[in-house]
Coordinates of C-alpha atoms in Angstrom, one line a residue:
M1 CA -52.7 29.4 60.3
D2 CA -50.2 32.3 60.4
A3 CA -48.3 30.5 63.2
L4 CA -48.2 27.3 61.2
I5 CA -46.9 29.1 58.1
L6 CA -44.2 30.8 60.3
N7 CA -43.2 27.5 61.8
R8 CA -42.8 25.9 58.4
H9 CA -40.8 28.9 57.3
E10 CA -38.5 28.5 60.3
E11 CA -38.1 24.8 59.5
Q12 CA -37.2 25.6 55.9
Q13 CA -34.6 28.2 57.1
D14 CA -33.1 25.5 59.4
E15 CA -32.9 23.1 56.5
R16 CA -30.8 25.6 54.6
I17 CA -28.0 25.4 57.2
A18 CA -25.6 22.7 56.0
D19 CA -24.8 19.8 58.3
D20 CA -21.1 20.7 58.5
I21 CA -22.0 24.2 59.8
L22 CA -24.2 22.7 62.5
V23 CA -21.4 20.3 63.4
E24 CA -18.9 23.1 63.8
R25 CA -21.4 25.0 66.0
A26 CA -22.0 21.8 68.1
K27 CA -18.3 21.4 68.6
E28 CA -18.3 24.8 70.2
G29 CA -20.9 23.7 72.7
D30 CA -24.1 24.8 70.8
R31 CA -26.6 22.2 72.0
E32 CA -29.4 23.6 69.8
A33 CA -27.2 22.9 66.7
F34 CA -26.7 19.3 67.8
G35 CA -30.4 19.0 68.5
E36 CA -31.1 20.1 64.9
L37 CA -28.7 17.4 63.6
V38 CA -30.5 14.8 65.7
R39 CA -33.9 16.0 64.4
R40 CA -32.7 15.7 60.8
H41 CA -31.1 12.3 61.0
R42 CA -32.8 10.4 63.9
A43 CA -35.1 8.4 61.7
K44 CA -32.3 7.3 59.4
V45 CA -30.1 6.5 62.4
Y46 CA -32.9 4.4 63.9
G47 CA -33.1 2.6 60.6
Y48 CA -29.4 1.8 60.8
A49 CA -29.9 0.4 64.3
R50 CA -32.9 -1.8 63.1
S51 CA -30.7 -3.2 60.4
Y52 CA -28.5 -4.7 63.1
T53 CA -31.2 -5.8 65.5
Q54 CA -34.8 -6.7 64.8
E55 CA -35.9 -5.6 68.3
P56 CA -37.3 -2.1 68.2
F57 CA -36.6 -1.5 71.9
M58 CA -33.0 -2.6 71.6
A59 CA -32.6 -0.4 68.5
E60 CA -34.0 2.6 70.4
D61 CA -31.5 2.0 73.2
I62 CA -28.7 1.7 70.7
V63 CA -29.7 5.1 69.2
Q64 CA -29.9 6.8 72.5
E65 CA -26.5 5.5 73.6
A66 CA -25.0 6.4 70.2
L67 CA -26.3 10.0 70.3
I68 CA -24.8 10.5 73.8
R69 CA -21.5 9.2 72.6
A70 CA -21.7 11.3 69.5
F71 CA -22.2 14.5 71.5
L72 CA -19.4 13.6 73.9
H73 CA -16.9 12.7 71.1
L74 CA -17.9 15.3 68.5
G75 CA -14.5 16.9 68.8
T76 CA -12.9 13.8 67.3
L77 CA -14.9 14.1 64.0
I78 CA -12.1 15.1 61.5
D79 CA -14.3 16.0 58.6
S80 CA -17.5 17.8 59.6
R81 CA -19.1 17.0 56.2
R82 CA -19.1 13.3 57.1
F83 CA -21.3 13.6 60.2
L84 CA -23.9 11.1 59.1
P85 CA -21.4 8.2 58.2
W86 CA -19.5 9.0 61.4
L87 CA -22.8 8.7 63.4
H88 CA -23.6 5.5 61.6
R89 CA -20.3 4.1 62.7
I90 CA -21.1 4.8 66.3
V91 CA -24.5 3.1 65.9
R92 CA -22.9 0.1 64.4
N93 CA -20.3 -0.2 67.2
Q94 CA -23.0 0.2 69.8
A95 CA -25.0 -2.6 68.1
Y96 CA -21.9 -4.9 68.0
T97 CA -21.4 -4.2 71.7
R98 CA -25.0 -5.1 72.5
L99 CA -25.0 -8.2 70.3
Q100 CA -21.8 -9.5 71.8
K101 CA -23.5 -9.5 75.2
N102 CA -26.4 -11.5 73.7
P103 CA -24.9 -14.4 71.6
Q104 CA -28.2 -15.8 70.5
K105 CA -29.4 -12.5 69.2
R106 CA -26.0 -11.8 67.6
E107 CA -26.2 -15.1 65.7
H108 CA -29.7 -14.3 64.5
V109 CA -28.9 -10.8 63.3
F110 CA -25.5 -11.6 61.7
S111 CA -26.9 -14.5 59.7
G112 CA -28.2 -11.8 57.4
L113 CA -24.6 -10.7 56.8
R114 CA -23.3 -14.1 55.8
S115 CA -23.0 -15.5 52.3
D116 CA -22.7 -19.0 50.9
H117 CA -19.0 -18.4 50.3
A118 CA -16.5 -19.5 52.8
E119 CA -15.9 -17.0 55.5
P120 CA -14.2 -17.1 58.9
S121 CA -16.7 -18.0 61.5
H122 CA -15.3 -15.5 64.0
T123 CA -14.8 -11.8 63.6
D124 CA -12.5 -10.0 66.0
W125 CA -14.3 -6.7 66.5
E126 CA -11.1 -5.2 68.0
D127 CA -9.2 -5.7 64.8
L128 CA -9.9 -3.4 61.8
D129 CA -8.8 -5.9 59.2
S130 CA -11.1 -8.5 60.6
I131 CA -14.1 -6.1 60.6
L132 CA -13.3 -5.0 57.1
H133 CA -12.9 -8.5 55.9
R134 CA -16.4 -9.4 57.0
L135 CA -18.0 -6.1 55.8
G136 CA -15.9 -6.0 52.6
R137 CA -17.2 -9.4 51.5
R138 CA -20.7 -8.4 52.2
W139 CA -20.3 -5.1 50.2
S140 CA -18.8 -6.8 47.3
Q141 CA -21.8 -9.0 46.7
P142 CA -25.1 -8.0 44.9
V143 CA -27.4 -5.9 46.9
D144 CA -30.6 -7.5 48.2
A145 CA -33.8 -6.1 46.9
D146 CA -34.9 -4.9 50.3
T147 CA -31.5 -3.3 51.1
N148 CA -31.4 0.5 51.4
P149 CA -29.1 1.6 48.5
E150 CA -28.1 4.8 50.3
E151 CA -27.0 2.7 53.3
V152 CA -24.9 0.4 51.1
L153 CA -23.3 3.5 49.5
V154 CA -22.5 5.1 52.8
R155 CA -21.0 1.9 54.1
R156 CA -18.9 1.4 51.0
E157 CA -17.6 5.0 51.2
L158 CA -16.9 4.4 54.9
L159 CA -14.9 1.3 54.0
Q160 CA -12.8 3.2 51.4
T161 CA -12.2 6.1 53.7
I162 CA -11.1 3.9 56.6
T163 CA -8.8 1.7 54.6
G164 CA -7.3 4.6 52.8
M165 CA -6.6 6.6 55.9
L166 CA -5.6 4.0 58.5
H167 CA -2.8 2.6 56.3
C168 CA -0.8 5.6 57.1
L169 CA -0.5 4.4 60.7
N170 CA 1.9 1.8 62.0
P171 CA 0.4 -1.4 63.5
R172 CA 0.5 -0.3 67.1
E173 CA -1.1 3.1 66.3
R174 CA -3.8 1.4 64.3
Q175 CA -4.7 -0.9 67.2
I176 CA -5.0 2.0 69.6
V177 CA -6.9 4.1 67.2
E178 CA -9.3 1.3 66.4
S179 CA -9.9 0.7 70.1
H180 CA -10.7 4.4 70.6
F181 CA -12.8 5.2 67.5
F182 CA -14.4 1.9 66.8
D183 CA -14.9 0.5 70.3
H184 CA -15.1 3.9 72.0
L185 CA -12.8 2.8 74.8
S186 CA -11.5 5.4 77.2
P187 CA -7.8 6.2 77.4
L188 CA -7.8 4.3 80.8
E189 CA -9.4 1.2 79.2
I190 CA -7.0 1.3 76.3
A191 CA -4.0 1.7 78.7
R192 CA -5.1 -1.4 80.6
L193 CA -5.8 -3.3 77.4
F194 CA -2.3 -2.6 75.9
Q195 CA -0.5 -2.4 79.3
I196 CA 0.8 1.1 78.7
S197 CA 0.3 4.3 80.6
Q198 CA -2.5 6.7 79.9
A199 CA 0.0 9.3 78.9
N200 CA 1.3 7.0 76.2
V201 CA -2.3 6.5 75.0
Y202 CA -2.8 10.2 74.6
Q203 CA 0.6 10.6 72.8
V204 CA -0.3 7.8 70.4
L205 CA -3.8 9.2 69.7
S206 CA -2.4 12.7 69.2
R207 CA 0.3 11.5 66.9
S208 CA -2.1 9.3 65.0
R209 CA -4.7 12.1 64.6
K210 CA -2.0 14.3 63.0
K211 CA -1.1 11.5 60.6
L212 CA -4.7 10.9 59.8
I213 CA -5.3 14.6 59.2
Q214 CA -2.3 14.6 56.8
E215 CA -3.6 11.5 55.0
K216 CA -7.1 13.0 54.8
T217 CA -5.6 16.2 53.2
R218 CA -3.6 14.2 50.7
V219 CA -6.6 12.2 49.7
A220 CA -8.7 15.3 49.5
V221 CA -6.2 17.0 47.2
D222 CA -6.0 13.9 45.0
Q223 CA -9.8 13.7 44.9
Y224 CA -10.0 17.4 44.0
V225 CA -7.6 17.0 41.1
Q226 CA -9.3 13.8 40.0
S227 CA -12.7 15.5 40.1
R228 CA -11.3 18.2 37.7
K229 CA -10.0 15.4 35.5
E230 CA -13.4 13.6 35.4
A231 CA -15.1 17.0 34.7
G232 CA -12.8 17.6 31.8
N233 CA -11.2 20.6 33.5
M234 CA -7.6 19.3 33.7
K235 CA -5.5 22.0 32.0
K236 CA -2.7 24.5 32.2
A237 CA -3.6 28.1 32.6
V238 CA -0.9 30.8 33.0
L239 CA -1.7 34.5 33.0
N240 CA 0.8 37.2 31.9
K241 CA 3.6 37.7 34.4
P242 CA 2.3 40.5 36.7
E243 CA 4.2 43.8 36.2
A244 CA 3.9 44.3 39.9
F245 CA 6.9 42.0 40.4
S246 CA 9.0 44.9 39.3
L247 CA 7.5 47.4 41.8
R248 CA 10.0 49.0 44.1
T249 CA 8.2 48.7 47.4
W250 CA 8.9 47.0 50.7
V251 CA 5.1 46.6 51.4
T252 CA 4.7 43.3 49.6
G253 CA 1.0 43.0 50.5
V254 CA 0.3 46.2 48.5
M255 CA 2.5 44.9 45.6
A256 CA 0.2 41.9 45.5
L257 CA -3.0 44.0 45.6
H258 CA -1.6 46.3 42.9
G259 CA -0.9 43.2 40.7
M260 CA -4.5 41.9 41.2
L261 CA -6.0 45.3 40.3
A262 CA -3.8 45.6 37.2
A263 CA -5.8 42.6 35.8
T264 CA -9.0 44.5 36.1
E265 CA -10.4 47.7 34.7
R266 CA -9.5 49.6 37.9
S267 CA -5.7 49.8 37.7
M268 CA -4.4 52.5 40.0
S269 CA -1.0 54.0 40.9
L270 CA 1.0 52.3 43.7
P271 CA 0.4 55.3 46.1
M272 CA -3.3 55.2 45.4
V273 CA -3.5 51.5 46.1
M274 CA -1.4 51.8 49.3
G275 CA -3.5 54.7 50.5
L276 CA -7.0 53.4 49.8
S277 CA -6.1 50.0 51.2
G278 CA -4.9 51.6 54.4
H279 CA -1.3 50.3 54.2
A280 CA 0.2 53.7 53.7
F281 CA -0.8 54.6 57.3
R282 CA -0.1 51.3 59.1
L283 CA 2.6 50.9 61.8
T284 CA 2.9 47.6 63.6
V285 CA 5.8 46.6 65.9
V286 CA 6.6 43.8 68.2
P287 CA 7.2 45.2 71.8
E288 CA 10.5 44.6 73.5
N289 CA 12.7 43.7 70.5
I290 CA 11.0 45.1 67.4
H291 CA 11.0 41.6 65.7
I292 CA 11.0 41.4 61.9
A293 CA 7.5 39.9 61.9
G294 CA 6.0 43.1 63.2
P295 CA 4.8 44.7 59.9
T296 CA 2.9 41.6 59.0
M297 CA 1.4 40.8 62.4
F298 CA -2.2 41.8 61.5
D299 CA -5.4 40.0 60.7
F300 CA -4.7 39.3 57.0
G301 CA -8.3 38.6 56.0
R302 CA -9.8 41.5 57.9
V303 CA -7.3 44.2 56.8
L304 CA -6.8 43.1 53.2
E305 CA -10.5 42.4 52.5
Q306 CA -11.5 45.8 54.0
G307 CA -8.8 47.5 51.9
L308 CA -10.2 45.9 48.7
R309 CA -13.7 47.0 49.6
N310 CA -12.3 50.6 49.7
L311 CA -11.1 49.9 46.2
G312 CA -14.5 48.6 45.0
F313 CA -14.0 44.9 45.2
S314 CA -15.4 42.1 47.3
S315 CA -13.0 39.2 47.9
R316 CA -12.7 35.6 49.1
S317 CA -10.0 34.1 51.1
V318 CA -8.9 30.7 52.5
S319 CA -6.6 30.6 55.5
E320 CA -5.1 28.3 58.1
F321 CA -2.7 29.8 60.7
K322 CA -0.5 27.9 63.2
P323 CA -1.1 28.8 66.8
N324 CA 2.6 29.5 67.4
P325 CA 3.3 33.3 66.9
S326 CA 5.3 34.1 63.8
A327 CA 7.4 36.5 65.9
S328 CA 9.4 33.5 67.0
I329 CA 10.9 33.0 63.5
N330 CA 13.2 35.3 61.5
A331 CA 13.7 34.1 57.9
N332 CA 16.9 36.1 57.7
Q333 CA 18.4 34.3 60.7
V334 CA 17.5 30.6 60.0
E335 CA 19.6 28.0 58.2
P336 CA 19.1 28.4 54.4
S337 CA 18.1 24.7 54.3
L338 CA 14.9 25.5 56.2
L339 CA 13.7 27.6 53.2
S340 CA 14.3 24.7 50.7
A341 CA 11.8 22.5 48.9
N342 CA 13.0 19.5 51.0
A343 CA 12.1 21.4 54.2
R344 CA 8.6 22.0 52.9
E345 CA 8.1 18.3 52.3
K346 CA 8.7 17.6 55.9
R347 CA 6.1 20.1 57.2
Q348 CA 2.4 19.5 57.9
L349 CA 0.0 19.8 55.1
S350 CA -2.7 22.5 55.6
Q351 CA -6.2 21.1 56.0
T352 CA -7.5 24.0 53.9
L353 CA -5.3 23.1 50.9
P354 CA -8.1 21.7 48.7
Q355 CA -10.2 24.9 49.3
A356 CA -7.2 27.1 48.6
L357 CA -6.5 25.2 45.3
E358 CA -10.2 25.6 44.3
L359 CA -10.0 29.3 44.9
I360 CA -6.8 29.7 42.9
H361 CA -8.3 27.7 39.9
R362 CA -11.4 29.8 40.0
S363 CA -9.6 33.1 40.1
V364 CA -7.0 32.3 37.4
D365 CA -9.7 31.0 35.1
R366 CA -11.4 34.4 35.5
G367 CA -8.1 36.1 34.5
Y368 CA -7.1 37.3 38.0
P369 CA -3.9 36.5 39.9
V370 CA -4.2 35.4 43.5
L371 CA -2.5 37.0 46.6
A372 CA -0.7 34.4 48.7
W373 CA 1.4 34.5 51.8
D374 CA 4.8 32.8 52.4
L375 CA 5.2 31.3 48.9
F376 CA 9.0 31.6 49.1
I377 CA 9.7 33.6 52.3
P378 CA 7.3 35.2 54.9
E379 CA 6.2 37.9 52.5
F380 CA 3.2 38.3 50.1
G381 CA 3.4 37.1 46.5
L382 CA 1.1 36.4 43.6
I383 CA 0.0 33.1 42.0
Y384 CA -0.8 33.7 38.4
G385 CA -1.1 30.2 36.8
Y386 CA -1.4 26.5 37.4
D387 CA -0.7 23.2 35.7
D388 CA -3.0 20.4 36.7
E389 CA -1.0 17.6 35.1
Q390 CA 2.2 18.6 36.8
K391 CA 0.3 19.8 39.9
L392 CA 2.3 23.1 39.8
L393 CA 1.5 26.7 40.6
H394 CA 3.2 29.6 38.8
A395 CA 4.1 32.2 41.3
G396 CA 6.4 35.2 42.1
D397 CA 6.9 38.3 44.1
N398 CA 9.0 41.5 44.0
C399 CA 11.7 40.1 46.2
G400 CA 13.4 38.3 43.4
H401 CA 11.4 35.1 43.4
Q402 CA 9.6 33.7 40.4
T403 CA 9.2 30.0 39.7
T404 CA 6.7 27.1 40.0
I405 CA 5.5 25.6 43.3
P406 CA 4.0 22.2 43.8
Y407 CA 0.4 22.2 44.8
D408 CA 1.2 20.5 48.1
H409 CA 3.9 23.0 49.0
L410 CA 1.3 25.7 49.5
G411 CA 1.1 26.5 53.2
R412 CA 4.2 24.6 54.0
G413 CA 6.6 27.5 54.2
L414 CA 8.8 28.6 57.1
I415 CA 5.9 30.0 59.1
E416 CA 3.6 27.1 58.1
D417 CA 0.6 29.4 57.5
L418 CA -1.7 29.3 54.5
F419 CA -3.4 32.4 53.2
V420 CA -4.7 33.0 49.7
L421 CA -7.0 35.8 48.7
A422 CA -8.8 36.4 45.4
L423 CA -11.0 39.1 43.9
D424 CA -14.6 38.1 43.8
E425 CA -16.9 40.8 42.3
S426 CA -16.5 44.5 41.6
F427 CA -19.1 47.0 42.7
E428 CA -19.8 50.7 42.0
I429 CA -18.0 53.0 44.5
T430 CA -17.4 56.8 44.3
Q431 CA -14.1 58.5 45.1
R432 CA -15.8 60.0 48.2
Q433 CA -16.8 56.6 49.4
M434 CA -13.3 55.3 48.8
L435 CA -11.7 58.1 50.8
I436 CA -14.2 57.8 53.7
G437 CA -13.4 54.1 53.9
A438 CA -9.7 54.7 53.8
L439 CA -9.9 57.4 56.5
Q440 CA -12.0 55.3 58.8
M441 CA -9.6 52.4 58.4
A442 CA -6.6 54.5 59.0
I443 CA -8.0 56.3 62.1
A444 CA -9.2 53.1 63.6
H445 CA -5.7 51.6 63.2
Y446 CA -4.0 54.7 64.7
H447 CA -6.2 54.4 67.8
G448 CA -5.6 50.6 68.1
E449 CA -9.1 49.6 67.2
E450 CA -8.2 46.2 65.7
P451 CA -7.1 42.8 66.9
T452 CA -3.5 43.2 68.3
C453 CA -2.2 39.8 67.1
G454 CA 0.5 40.1 69.6
A455 CA 1.8 43.4 68.3
A456 CA 1.4 47.1 69.0
H457 CA -0.5 49.1 66.4
G458 CA -0.8 52.8 65.3
L459 CA 0.2 55.5 67.8
D460 CA 0.7 52.9 70.5
A461 CA 3.5 51.4 68.4
Y462 CA 5.6 54.5 68.8
A463 CA 5.4 54.2 72.6
K464 CA 6.5 50.5 72.4
W465 CA 9.2 51.3 69.9
L466 CA 10.7 54.1 72.1
D467 CA 10.5 51.9 75.1
A468 CA 12.5 49.2 73.4
F469 CA 15.2 51.8 72.4
E470 CA 15.3 53.2 76.0
K471 CA 15.7 49.6 77.3
K472 CA 18.3 48.9 74.6
T473 CA 16.5 45.6 73.7
I474 CA 16.3 46.2 70.0
E475 CA 17.0 43.3 67.6
P476 CA 19.0 45.0 64.7
N477 CA 17.6 43.0 61.7
G478 CA 14.0 43.3 62.7
N479 CA 14.3 47.0 63.6
S480 CA 15.9 47.9 60.3
Y481 CA 13.2 46.0 58.4
T482 CA 10.4 47.7 60.3
L483 CA 12.0 51.1 59.6
A484 CA 12.3 50.3 55.9
I485 CA 8.6 49.4 55.8
A486 CA 7.6 52.5 57.7
Q487 CA 9.7 54.8 55.5
D488 CA 8.2 53.3 52.3
A489 CA 4.6 53.4 53.6
R490 CA 4.9 57.1 54.6
R491 CA 6.5 58.1 51.4
N492 CA 3.6 56.6 49.5
A493 CA 1.2 58.2 52.0
S494 CA 2.6 61.6 51.0
A495 CA 2.2 60.8 47.3
F496 CA -1.3 59.5 47.9
W497 CA -2.6 62.8 49.5
K498 CA -0.9 64.9 46.8
E499 CA -2.5 62.8 44.0
I500 CA -5.9 63.3 45.6
A501 CA -5.4 67.1 45.9
E502 CA -4.1 67.5 42.4
T503 CA -6.1 64.9 40.4
W504 CA -9.5 64.4 42.1
A505 CA -11.4 67.1 40.4
D506 CA -14.8 66.6 42.0
P507 CA -15.9 69.8 43.8
A508 CA -16.8 67.6 46.8
F509 CA -13.1 67.6 47.7
D510 CA -12.5 71.4 47.4
D511 CA -13.1 71.9 51.1
I512 CA -10.5 69.3 52.1
R513 CA -7.9 70.0 49.3
P514 CA -5.8 72.3 51.5
A515 CA -5.8 69.7 54.3
C516 CA -4.7 67.0 51.8
L517 CA -1.7 69.0 50.8
E518 CA -0.9 69.7 54.5
V519 CA -1.1 66.0 55.3
S520 CA 1.0 65.2 52.3
D521 CA 3.7 67.6 53.5
L522 CA 3.7 66.1 57.0
Y523 CA 3.9 62.6 55.7
G524 CA 6.9 63.7 53.5
K525 CA 8.6 65.0 56.7
I526 CA 7.8 61.7 58.5
A527 CA 9.2 59.7 55.6
D528 CA 12.4 61.9 55.7
G529 CA 12.8 61.1 59.4
F530 CA 12.4 57.4 58.8
A531 CA 14.9 57.7 55.9
Q532 CA 17.5 59.1 58.4
L533 CA 16.8 56.1 60.7
C534 CA 17.2 53.7 57.8
T535 CA 20.6 55.3 57.1
L536 CA 21.5 54.9 60.7
F537 CA 20.2 51.3 60.8
P538 CA 20.4 49.9 57.3
F539 CA 18.7 46.6 56.4
P540 CA 19.7 43.7 56.7
A541 CA 22.7 44.3 59.0
G542 CA 20.8 46.7 61.2
G543 CA 23.6 48.8 62.6
E544 CA 24.0 49.2 66.4
P545 CA 20.6 50.4 67.7
N546 CA 21.6 49.6 71.3
D547 CA 24.8 51.6 71.1
P548 CA 24.4 54.6 73.4
A549 CA 25.2 57.3 70.8
Q550 CA 23.1 55.8 68.0
N551 CA 20.4 54.9 70.5
E552 CA 20.1 58.5 71.7
Q553 CA 19.9 59.8 68.1
A554 CA 17.2 57.3 67.2
I555 CA 15.1 58.2 70.2
A556 CA 15.2 61.9 69.2
L557 CA 14.2 61.2 65.6
L558 CA 11.4 58.8 66.6
T559 CA 10.0 61.2 69.1
T560 CA 9.8 63.9 66.4
I561 CA 8.1 61.5 64.0
E562 CA 5.6 60.5 66.6
G563 CA 4.6 64.2 67.1
Q564 CA 4.2 64.7 63.4
E565 CA 2.1 61.5 63.1
R566 CA -0.2 62.8 65.8
Q567 CA -0.7 66.1 63.8
V568 CA -1.6 63.9 60.8
V569 CA -4.2 62.0 62.8
A570 CA -5.9 65.2 63.9
L571 CA -6.1 66.5 60.4
M572 CA -7.4 63.2 59.0
E573 CA -10.1 63.2 61.7
D574 CA -11.2 66.7 60.5
M575 CA -11.2 65.5 56.9
L576 CA -13.4 62.5 57.8
Q577 CA -15.8 64.7 59.7
A578 CA -16.0 67.1 56.7
L579 CA -16.7 64.3 54.2
T580 CA -19.4 62.6 56.4
A581 CA -21.1 65.8 57.5

């Protein structure tokens, strides 16, 4: 009896896992996930097959073949949430293939699809319009009493989805896509059918898939806005302009975090936000040339969400990043036209745009602005309002940008990355817990214990930076920007430790208060060293970092800074040990 109860419990647990999650696992090769999908839907799929052929043995063969094809082609499923309609389509096509091989059986089965109205006697199953003509006429008629309503609904939704998406393709692309997805022909078979090379088939399928994904995203955004309209949620909501837009800091991610916190009951000083979130202690550089992307080459979700936890908040984020490294683009060195609205229109829509919009609506409706990446330039900004009728977002940053952005421009900036992050819930956290979290985060960063994202982090960043100076491979603009970020971060680090020493009155900090002041003094000296380097290599021009004289001076200053930074790390490790003892 206990074993039976346990098995039922396990089955209930499995049922709680959504189909789309199982599909994503199956795409990664998880056969057990695919087996669970089959277990859930096999009876329904068999019913689909029986609706096309009255022979149970043929229906079983169709199901078996369809499941094999589904497993092999699972990677082509664009929307994981539509697994069942997609599997139904494969069953239908397998049934058509079988019935074409047996004309008598085909005529018997398809007589159930015919009506008394005039209809072409022949359906070309390789032509989408011909298929849709036959199925569309059937779906437009009253449903028979013995017809499964759920099946009719699924087929009608499938019709609407297909017609809406495939119209974005040209005739040639449609023919090849239909052959691949409807008839499950291999690229070799398609190449022979259309008398083109397999390479051309792959090119057409790849190009068509991108178009279909874009069309799917457009439809999803329209459906999302329409659903808000139908629910009576269409409105305009704009919060007060964040005061963070006037903050004088180069670390725009912290500017955005500060602006989010200002809308809560836990507003803090800029140095405190920068310290507790870990950004006061970060140093990230691109080896070889010290590219401008260095300071923002980190795992946004991991670092920002962990920083917010140190501040007493859980958070939610939506992201989609392009595989090409951002270090290949410098916004200061591209044609201005590439930063224009027209340029955004030509870039790919992010597939996560509907989810991002939903997160933005939810957060703004709760009174909290949303952190977002690359709204105007590759920096962080804040979204603080929306207008559903105009499909516009109200956004700005502390780099001089403040305007409205169309919904579909989100994620179509120069880098073509989408990242939005919103506060979720606050939770009780003590100052001691905050500081322990910040110290753990800072020390892990200094020792390189985080994903590299193609850059050098913490103490290792100094070695790579010095190496680039010694090799004289420095890119002036990126180097001067990285210096400005480092100087700003360390200046705030100094203020952070001083604020703790002077204002955190809890006796628990008495033992580390002298160390806080010592670390504050060291960070002040580090910031002064970076300030000298900023004078030597001012942003945006960047000076002459590869000039022998300036190069030698920079190496001496950076070597001194590295030594001071190592002293800081040792002191912070001692403080962490004291707090956790």
